[in-house]
XYZ file of C-alpha atoms in Angstrom:
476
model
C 24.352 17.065 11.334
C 21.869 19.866 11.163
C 20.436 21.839 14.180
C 17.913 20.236 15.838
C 14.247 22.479 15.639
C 13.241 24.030 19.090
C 9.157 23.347 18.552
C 7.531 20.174 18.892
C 8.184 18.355 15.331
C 3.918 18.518 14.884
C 3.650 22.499 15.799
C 6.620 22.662 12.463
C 5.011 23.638 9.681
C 4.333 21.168 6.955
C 6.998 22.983 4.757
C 9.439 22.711 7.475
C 8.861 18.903 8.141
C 8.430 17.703 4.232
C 12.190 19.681 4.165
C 13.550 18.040 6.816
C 12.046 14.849 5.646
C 13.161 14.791 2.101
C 17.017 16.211 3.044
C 17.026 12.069 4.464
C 17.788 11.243 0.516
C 20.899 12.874 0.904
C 22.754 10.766 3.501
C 21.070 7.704 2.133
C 22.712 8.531 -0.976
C 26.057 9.326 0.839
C 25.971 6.228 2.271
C 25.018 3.764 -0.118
C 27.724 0.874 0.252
C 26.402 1.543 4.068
C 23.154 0.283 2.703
C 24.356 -2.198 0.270
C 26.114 -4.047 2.654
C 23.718 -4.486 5.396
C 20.604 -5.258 3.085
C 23.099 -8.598 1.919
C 21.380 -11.658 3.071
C 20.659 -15.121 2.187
C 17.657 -13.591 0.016
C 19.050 -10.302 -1.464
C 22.868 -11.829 -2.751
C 22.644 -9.116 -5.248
C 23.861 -5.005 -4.483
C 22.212 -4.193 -7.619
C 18.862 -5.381 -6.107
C 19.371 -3.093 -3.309
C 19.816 0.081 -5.281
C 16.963 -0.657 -7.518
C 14.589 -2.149 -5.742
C 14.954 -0.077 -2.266
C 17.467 2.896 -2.718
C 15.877 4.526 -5.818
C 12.462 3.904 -4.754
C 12.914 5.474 -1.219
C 14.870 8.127 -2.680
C 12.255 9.511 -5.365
C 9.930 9.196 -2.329
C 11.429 11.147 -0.255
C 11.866 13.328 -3.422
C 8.058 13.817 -4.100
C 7.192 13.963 -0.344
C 9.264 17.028 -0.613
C 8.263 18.474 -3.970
C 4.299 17.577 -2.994
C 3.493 16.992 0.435
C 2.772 20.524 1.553
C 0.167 20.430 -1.137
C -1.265 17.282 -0.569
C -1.574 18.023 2.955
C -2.773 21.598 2.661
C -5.751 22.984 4.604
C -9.303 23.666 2.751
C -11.044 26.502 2.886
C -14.505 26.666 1.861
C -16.333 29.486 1.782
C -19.476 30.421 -0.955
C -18.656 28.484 -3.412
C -20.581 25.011 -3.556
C -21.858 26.034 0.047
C -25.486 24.934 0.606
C -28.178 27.404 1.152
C -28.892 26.207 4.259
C -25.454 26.937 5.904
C -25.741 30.457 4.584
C -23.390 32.807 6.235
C -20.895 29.423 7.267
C -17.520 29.176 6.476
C -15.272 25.822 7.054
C -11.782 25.008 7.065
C -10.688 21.242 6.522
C -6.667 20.361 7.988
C -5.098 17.511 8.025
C -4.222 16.930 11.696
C -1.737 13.976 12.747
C -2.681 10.832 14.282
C -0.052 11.488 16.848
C 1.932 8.599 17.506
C 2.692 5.669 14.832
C 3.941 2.381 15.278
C 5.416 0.843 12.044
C 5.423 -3.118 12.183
C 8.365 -3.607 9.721
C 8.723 -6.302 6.839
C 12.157 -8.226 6.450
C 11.882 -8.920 2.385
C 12.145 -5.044 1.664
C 13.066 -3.758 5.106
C 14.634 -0.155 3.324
C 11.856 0.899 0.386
C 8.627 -0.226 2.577
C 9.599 0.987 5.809
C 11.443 4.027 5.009
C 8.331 5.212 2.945
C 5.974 4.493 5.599
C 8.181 6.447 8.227
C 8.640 9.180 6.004
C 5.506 9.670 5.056
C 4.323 9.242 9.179
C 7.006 12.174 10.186
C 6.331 14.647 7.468
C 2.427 14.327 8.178
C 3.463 15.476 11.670
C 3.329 12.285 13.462
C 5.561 10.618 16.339
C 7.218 7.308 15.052
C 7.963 4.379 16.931
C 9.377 1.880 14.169
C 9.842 -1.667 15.199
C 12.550 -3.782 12.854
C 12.268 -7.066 11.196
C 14.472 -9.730 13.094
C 17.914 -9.168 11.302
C 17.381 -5.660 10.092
C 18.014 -4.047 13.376
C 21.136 -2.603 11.964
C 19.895 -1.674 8.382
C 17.285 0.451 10.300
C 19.269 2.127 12.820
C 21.660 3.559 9.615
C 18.147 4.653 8.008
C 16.706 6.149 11.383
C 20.252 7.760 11.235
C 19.655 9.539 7.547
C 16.251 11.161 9.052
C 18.430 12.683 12.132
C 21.340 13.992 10.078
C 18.419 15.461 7.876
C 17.085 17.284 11.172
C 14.505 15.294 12.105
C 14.666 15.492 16.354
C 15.570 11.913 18.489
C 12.352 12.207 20.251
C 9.930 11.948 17.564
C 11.858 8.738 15.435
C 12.530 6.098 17.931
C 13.585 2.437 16.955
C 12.196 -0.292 18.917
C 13.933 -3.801 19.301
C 13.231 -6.133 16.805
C 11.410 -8.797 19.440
C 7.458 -9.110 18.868
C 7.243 -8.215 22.717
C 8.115 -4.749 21.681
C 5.095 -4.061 19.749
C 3.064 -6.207 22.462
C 4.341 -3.937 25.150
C 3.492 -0.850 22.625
C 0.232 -1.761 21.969
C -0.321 -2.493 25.791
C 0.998 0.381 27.017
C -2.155 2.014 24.820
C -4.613 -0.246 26.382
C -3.900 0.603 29.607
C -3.494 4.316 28.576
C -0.518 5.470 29.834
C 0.747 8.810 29.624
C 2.936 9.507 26.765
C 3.003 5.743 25.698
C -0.662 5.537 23.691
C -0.140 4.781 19.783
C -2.606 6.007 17.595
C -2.076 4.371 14.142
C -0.820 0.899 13.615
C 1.154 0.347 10.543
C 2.052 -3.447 9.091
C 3.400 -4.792 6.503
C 3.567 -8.609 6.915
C 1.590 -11.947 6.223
C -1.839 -12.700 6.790
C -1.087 -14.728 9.820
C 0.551 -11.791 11.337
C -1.882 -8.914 10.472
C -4.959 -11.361 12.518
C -2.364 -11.003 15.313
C -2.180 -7.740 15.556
C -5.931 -6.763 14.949
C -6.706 -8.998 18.089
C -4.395 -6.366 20.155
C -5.638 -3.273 18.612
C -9.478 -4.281 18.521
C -9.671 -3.997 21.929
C -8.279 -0.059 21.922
C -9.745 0.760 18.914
C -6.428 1.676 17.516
C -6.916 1.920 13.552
C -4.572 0.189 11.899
C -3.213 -0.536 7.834
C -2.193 -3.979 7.155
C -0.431 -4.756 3.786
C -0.624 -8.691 4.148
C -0.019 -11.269 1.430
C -0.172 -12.056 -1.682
C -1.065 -14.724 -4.344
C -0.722 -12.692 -7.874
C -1.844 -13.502 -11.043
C -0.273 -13.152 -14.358
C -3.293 -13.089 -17.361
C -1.433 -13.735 -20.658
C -4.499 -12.967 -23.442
C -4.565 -14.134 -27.111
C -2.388 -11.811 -28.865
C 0.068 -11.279 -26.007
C 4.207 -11.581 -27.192
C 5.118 -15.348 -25.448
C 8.941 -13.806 -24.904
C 7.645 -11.057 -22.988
C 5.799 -12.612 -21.139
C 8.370 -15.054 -20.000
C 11.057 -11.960 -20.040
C 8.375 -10.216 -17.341
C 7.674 -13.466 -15.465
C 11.160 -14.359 -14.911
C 11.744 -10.734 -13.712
C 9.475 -10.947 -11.045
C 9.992 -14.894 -10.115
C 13.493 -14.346 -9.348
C 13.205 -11.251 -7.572
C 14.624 -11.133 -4.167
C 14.916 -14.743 -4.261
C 11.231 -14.781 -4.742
C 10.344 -12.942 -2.140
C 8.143 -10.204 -3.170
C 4.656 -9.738 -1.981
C 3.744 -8.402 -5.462
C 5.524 -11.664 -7.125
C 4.166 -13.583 -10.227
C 2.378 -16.817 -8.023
C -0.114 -17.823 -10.974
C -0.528 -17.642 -14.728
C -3.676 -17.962 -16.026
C -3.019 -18.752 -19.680
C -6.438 -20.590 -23.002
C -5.348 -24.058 -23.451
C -4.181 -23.489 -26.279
C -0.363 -23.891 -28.082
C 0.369 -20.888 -26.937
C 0.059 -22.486 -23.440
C 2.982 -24.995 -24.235
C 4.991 -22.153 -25.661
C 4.590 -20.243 -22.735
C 5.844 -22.583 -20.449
C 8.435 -24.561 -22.693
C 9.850 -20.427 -22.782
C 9.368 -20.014 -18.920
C 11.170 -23.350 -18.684
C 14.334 -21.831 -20.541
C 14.871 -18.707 -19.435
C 14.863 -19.892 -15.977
C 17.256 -22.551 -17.153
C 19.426 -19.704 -17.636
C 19.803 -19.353 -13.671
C 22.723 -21.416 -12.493
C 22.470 -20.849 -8.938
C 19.409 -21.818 -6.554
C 17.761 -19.336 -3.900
C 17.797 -19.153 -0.254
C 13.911 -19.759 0.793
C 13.676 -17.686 3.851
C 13.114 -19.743 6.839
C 9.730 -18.807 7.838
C 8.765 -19.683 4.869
C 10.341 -22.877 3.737
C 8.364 -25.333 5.649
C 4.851 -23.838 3.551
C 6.545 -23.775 0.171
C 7.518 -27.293 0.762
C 4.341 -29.037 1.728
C 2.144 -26.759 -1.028
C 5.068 -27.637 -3.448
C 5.226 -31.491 -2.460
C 0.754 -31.649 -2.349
C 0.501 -30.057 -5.626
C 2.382 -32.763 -7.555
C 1.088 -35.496 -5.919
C -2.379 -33.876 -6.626
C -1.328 -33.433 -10.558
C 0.761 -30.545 -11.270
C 3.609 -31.601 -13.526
C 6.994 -29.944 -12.478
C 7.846 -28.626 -15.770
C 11.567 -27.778 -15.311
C 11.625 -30.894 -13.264
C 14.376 -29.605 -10.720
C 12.053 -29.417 -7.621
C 14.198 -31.235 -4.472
C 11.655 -31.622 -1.819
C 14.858 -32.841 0.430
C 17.320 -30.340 -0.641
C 14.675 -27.945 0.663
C 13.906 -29.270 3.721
C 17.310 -29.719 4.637
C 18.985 -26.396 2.949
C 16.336 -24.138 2.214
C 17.874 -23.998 -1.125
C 14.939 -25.006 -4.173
C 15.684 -23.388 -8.401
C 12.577 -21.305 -9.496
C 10.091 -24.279 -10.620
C 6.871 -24.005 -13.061
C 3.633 -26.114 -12.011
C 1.997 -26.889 -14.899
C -1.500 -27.733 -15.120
C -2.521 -26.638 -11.634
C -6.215 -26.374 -11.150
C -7.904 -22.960 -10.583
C -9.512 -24.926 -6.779
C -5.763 -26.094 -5.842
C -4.586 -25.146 -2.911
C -1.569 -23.645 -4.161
C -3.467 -21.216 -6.343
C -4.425 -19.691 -3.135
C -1.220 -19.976 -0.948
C 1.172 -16.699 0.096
C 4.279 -18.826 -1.281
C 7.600 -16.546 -0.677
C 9.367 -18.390 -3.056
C 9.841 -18.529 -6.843
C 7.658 -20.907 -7.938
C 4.465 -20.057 -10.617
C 1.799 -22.207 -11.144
C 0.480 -21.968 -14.731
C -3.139 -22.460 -14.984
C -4.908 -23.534 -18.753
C -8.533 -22.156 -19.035
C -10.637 -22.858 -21.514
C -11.460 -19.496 -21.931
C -9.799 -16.364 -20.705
C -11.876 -14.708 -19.196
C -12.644 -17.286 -16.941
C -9.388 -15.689 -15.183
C -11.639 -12.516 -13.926
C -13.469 -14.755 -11.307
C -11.030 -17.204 -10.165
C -9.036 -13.744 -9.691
C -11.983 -11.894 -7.867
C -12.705 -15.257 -5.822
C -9.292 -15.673 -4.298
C -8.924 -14.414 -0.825
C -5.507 -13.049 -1.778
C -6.180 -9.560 -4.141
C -3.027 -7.701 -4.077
C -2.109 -7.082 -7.344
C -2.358 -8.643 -11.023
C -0.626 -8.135 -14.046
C -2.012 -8.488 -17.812
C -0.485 -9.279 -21.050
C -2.062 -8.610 -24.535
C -3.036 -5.584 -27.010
C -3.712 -2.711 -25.030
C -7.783 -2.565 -25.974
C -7.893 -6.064 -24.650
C -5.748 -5.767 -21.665
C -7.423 -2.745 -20.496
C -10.976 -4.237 -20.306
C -9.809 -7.250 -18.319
C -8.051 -4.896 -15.658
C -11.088 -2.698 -15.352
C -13.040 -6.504 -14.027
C -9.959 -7.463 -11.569
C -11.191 -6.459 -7.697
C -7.521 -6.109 -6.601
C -5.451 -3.544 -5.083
C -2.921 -2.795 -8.194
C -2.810 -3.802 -11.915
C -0.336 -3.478 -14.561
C -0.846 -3.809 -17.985
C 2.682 -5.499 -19.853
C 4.490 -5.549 -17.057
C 4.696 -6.457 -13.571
C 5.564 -5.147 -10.067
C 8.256 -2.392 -11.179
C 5.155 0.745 -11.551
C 4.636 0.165 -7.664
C 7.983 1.852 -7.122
C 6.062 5.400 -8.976
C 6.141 7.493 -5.759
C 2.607 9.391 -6.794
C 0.575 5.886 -6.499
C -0.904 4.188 -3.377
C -0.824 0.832 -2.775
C -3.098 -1.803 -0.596
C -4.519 -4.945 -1.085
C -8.507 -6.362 -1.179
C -9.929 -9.079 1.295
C -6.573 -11.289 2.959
C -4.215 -8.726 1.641
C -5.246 -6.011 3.788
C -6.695 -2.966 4.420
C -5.617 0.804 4.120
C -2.841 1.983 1.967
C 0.630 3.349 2.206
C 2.542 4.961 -0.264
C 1.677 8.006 -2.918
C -0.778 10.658 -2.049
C -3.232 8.577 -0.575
C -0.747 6.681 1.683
C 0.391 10.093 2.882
C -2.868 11.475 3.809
C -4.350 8.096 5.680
C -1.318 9.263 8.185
C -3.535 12.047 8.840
C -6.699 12.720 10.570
C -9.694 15.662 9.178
C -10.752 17.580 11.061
C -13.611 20.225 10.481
C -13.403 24.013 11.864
C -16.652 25.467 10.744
C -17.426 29.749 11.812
C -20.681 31.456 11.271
C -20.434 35.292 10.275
C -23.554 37.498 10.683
C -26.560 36.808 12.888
C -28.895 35.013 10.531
C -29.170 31.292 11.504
C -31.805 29.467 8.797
C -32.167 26.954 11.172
C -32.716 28.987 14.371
C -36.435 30.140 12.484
C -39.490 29.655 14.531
C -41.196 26.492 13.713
C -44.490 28.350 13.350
C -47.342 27.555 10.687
C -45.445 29.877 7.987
C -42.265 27.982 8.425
C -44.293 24.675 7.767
C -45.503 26.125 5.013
C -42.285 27.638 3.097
C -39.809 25.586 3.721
C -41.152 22.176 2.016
C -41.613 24.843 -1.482
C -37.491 26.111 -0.903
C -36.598 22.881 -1.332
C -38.439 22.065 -4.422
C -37.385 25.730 -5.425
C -33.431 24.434 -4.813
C -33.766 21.100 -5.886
C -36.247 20.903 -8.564
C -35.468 18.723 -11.836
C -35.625 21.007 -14.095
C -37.148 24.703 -14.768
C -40.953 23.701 -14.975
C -40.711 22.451 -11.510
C -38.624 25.219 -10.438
C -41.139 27.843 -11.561
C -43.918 26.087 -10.071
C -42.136 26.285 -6.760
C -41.081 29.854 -7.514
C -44.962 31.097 -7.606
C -46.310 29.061 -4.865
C -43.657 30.602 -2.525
C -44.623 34.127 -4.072
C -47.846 33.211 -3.820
């Protein structure tokens, strides 16, 4: 373990922390099985998952923060350059100052990639961080909080909470009431919809700003020309994932009703043939797959692999990934958060169709497109949602250098990348005069009255006719 540093962690400099910080990758990586072990769970059944989807990501986080943060985070200086002629003689400086204490509301689904980015990227801003575990990841997170101390981060600014929602009650009370030493600045969550309205209600009243990555309904748009296997190679991908439980999941594909609509799910239907085993629905979320699973049949949808067990989910929890075919864009489970792998395939008489019933959902986290690269890139430049990716689906979140945060239910704010990194910061704006000429401190006499309407024409004139004008009236 290394020495502990004698400052405050925020009076470090942002070297020092973004060091300390990024050394974390080091007993992560040291203690992999560590991590593959207590990740294991009724969802994740695979170690492979872990170190994919969690380990690698966190670690070329905690990489970049490293490699990039001091940059990112850097103060401005601005001096002539670009400075109006009005603040003549004024010279600013722009930091980055921390928020001072964070709370981070963690997720269950990816308890090590999502939280350990968000508390990395909270400590080497030079934050305080109070991190508060999903219920059955209060061990996973005490060998992560671990990695930061053996990197050098000190006890007193990484502090685990209990996993109990009265934790972050007390937290955010504490703040309300203003205690001394307990006040939280910054509010952090990654959870459902339901939960982020939860927490707003206790931080409205304090004022406390808060980023909410909340839930998601995600659309797959598969456009004339698109390959049918790769499309059902992605979709699979991301069905299964986590036992379907990925925020960023496939939910809907929005396909012309057309042959290639039958092929598409006739090769969905097979490769997820190819899965002997059924997945663990979580439990919070068993009782809502069930009911949107059970209404959209008896509304229509055809079960296209026809395995759905309405009773061996209810009883078990256990359901094999299922295709909806024939959904309608209004159903209710085109709109519905569903943590499980199920995808409802949507026929449209025309493609692009798909841009508003995407933009009209209240869920706008992320989308994925299929199709010739000309094609695919207009329809992602028309899709009001947090992320898109163009042939391929959820994997380019994992690129440390990109934010991510959703549009309208999905939340607010962003985590992650550069972006994510500087919204755990707060500007703030030194600004110095040198010399004793103020332009503003000039008498407001007749003269004044006079000039100062022709400056600005002279400064801000269209072009050089107007410019001259202004010149010789001023002379003048």
């Amino acid at each position: 373990m290394q020495n502990r540093p004698a400052k405050p962690w925020n009076e470090l400099t942002i070297r020092q922390r973004c060091k300390m910080v990024a050394a974390a990758r080091f007993s992560i990586a040291r203690h992999v099985e560590d991590f593959t072990r207590l990740c294991a769970s009724e969802q994740r059944t695979d170690t492979l998952e872990t170190v994919t989807a969690e380990l690698f990501p966190l670690c070329d986080a905690l990489h970049y923060l490293g490699r990039k943060a001091a940059a990112i985070l850097r103060t401005r200086r601005l001096g002539v350059v670009g400075r109006p002629l009005w603040m003549w003689g004024v010279h600013s400086v722009v930091q980055r100052d921390p928020h001072g204490t964070v709370l981070i509301l963690g997720t269950w689904n990816y308890p090590l990639f999502l939280v350990g980015v968000q508390v990395a990227q909270a400590l080497a801003a030079g934050n305080r961080v109070r991190v508060k575990p999903a219920a059955g990841c209060e061990a996973l997170t005490r060998r992560l909080v671990q990695c930061f101390y053996d990197a050098g981060v000190p006890v007193d600014a990484l502090v685990q909470l209990d996993s109990s929602v009265d934790s972050a009650r007390q937290a955010l009370a504490n703040t309300a009431t203003s205690r001394c030493g307990d006040r939280i600045d910054l509010v952090v969550l990654t959870g459902s919809a339901n939960t982020g309205r939860k927490v707003l209600e206790q931080t409205a009243n304090s004022l406390i700003p808060t980023i909410l990555e909340l839930s998601g309904c995600d659309a797959v748009v598969v456009l004339p020309g698109a390959s049918v296997k790769r499309v059902c190679e992605f979709v699979k991908f991301g069905l299964t994932l986590n036992s379907g439980a990925t925020c960023i999941g496939p939910r809907r594909l929005f396909v012309e009703d057309s042959p290639i609509a039958d092929q598409l799910v006739k090769g969905l239907c097979q490769q997820l043939a190819a899965i002997d085993t059924p997945f663990t629905i979580h439990p919070a979320a068993r009782d809502g797959v069930n009911q949107a699973i059970t209404n959209s049949i008896a509304g229509g949808a055809i079960d296209a692999t026809s395995c759905f067990d309405a009773e061996m989910l209810g009883s078990s929890g256990r359901m094999s990934s299922l295709v909806l075919d024939r959904v309608c864009v209004d159903d209710a489970i085109a709109s519905a958060d569903l943590f499980a792998p199920v995808i409802s395939v949507i026929r449209l008489a025309n493609i692009n169709d798909a841009v508003a019933a995407i933009n009209g959902n209240r869920y706008r986290l992320a989308a994925s497109v299929f199709g010739p690269n000309r094609d695919a890139v207009m329809m992602a430049s028309q899709l009001d949602v947090g992320s898109v990716t163009i042939n391929d689906l959820i994997a380019p979140t994992a690129d440390p250098r990109v934010p991510f945060g959703g549009r309208g239910n999905s939340g607010f704010g962003v985590t992650r990348g550069d972006e994510g990194l500087l919204a755990m910061t707060v500007p703030k704006v030194t600004s110095r005069r040198r010399g004793s000429f103020a332009l503003h401190l000039l008498p407001r006499n007749e003269a004044t009255r006079q000039k100062l309407p022709i400056v600005l024409q002279l400064v801000h004139g269209k072009g050089i006719a107007d410019r001259w004008r202004a010149l010789r009236r001023l002379i003048s």
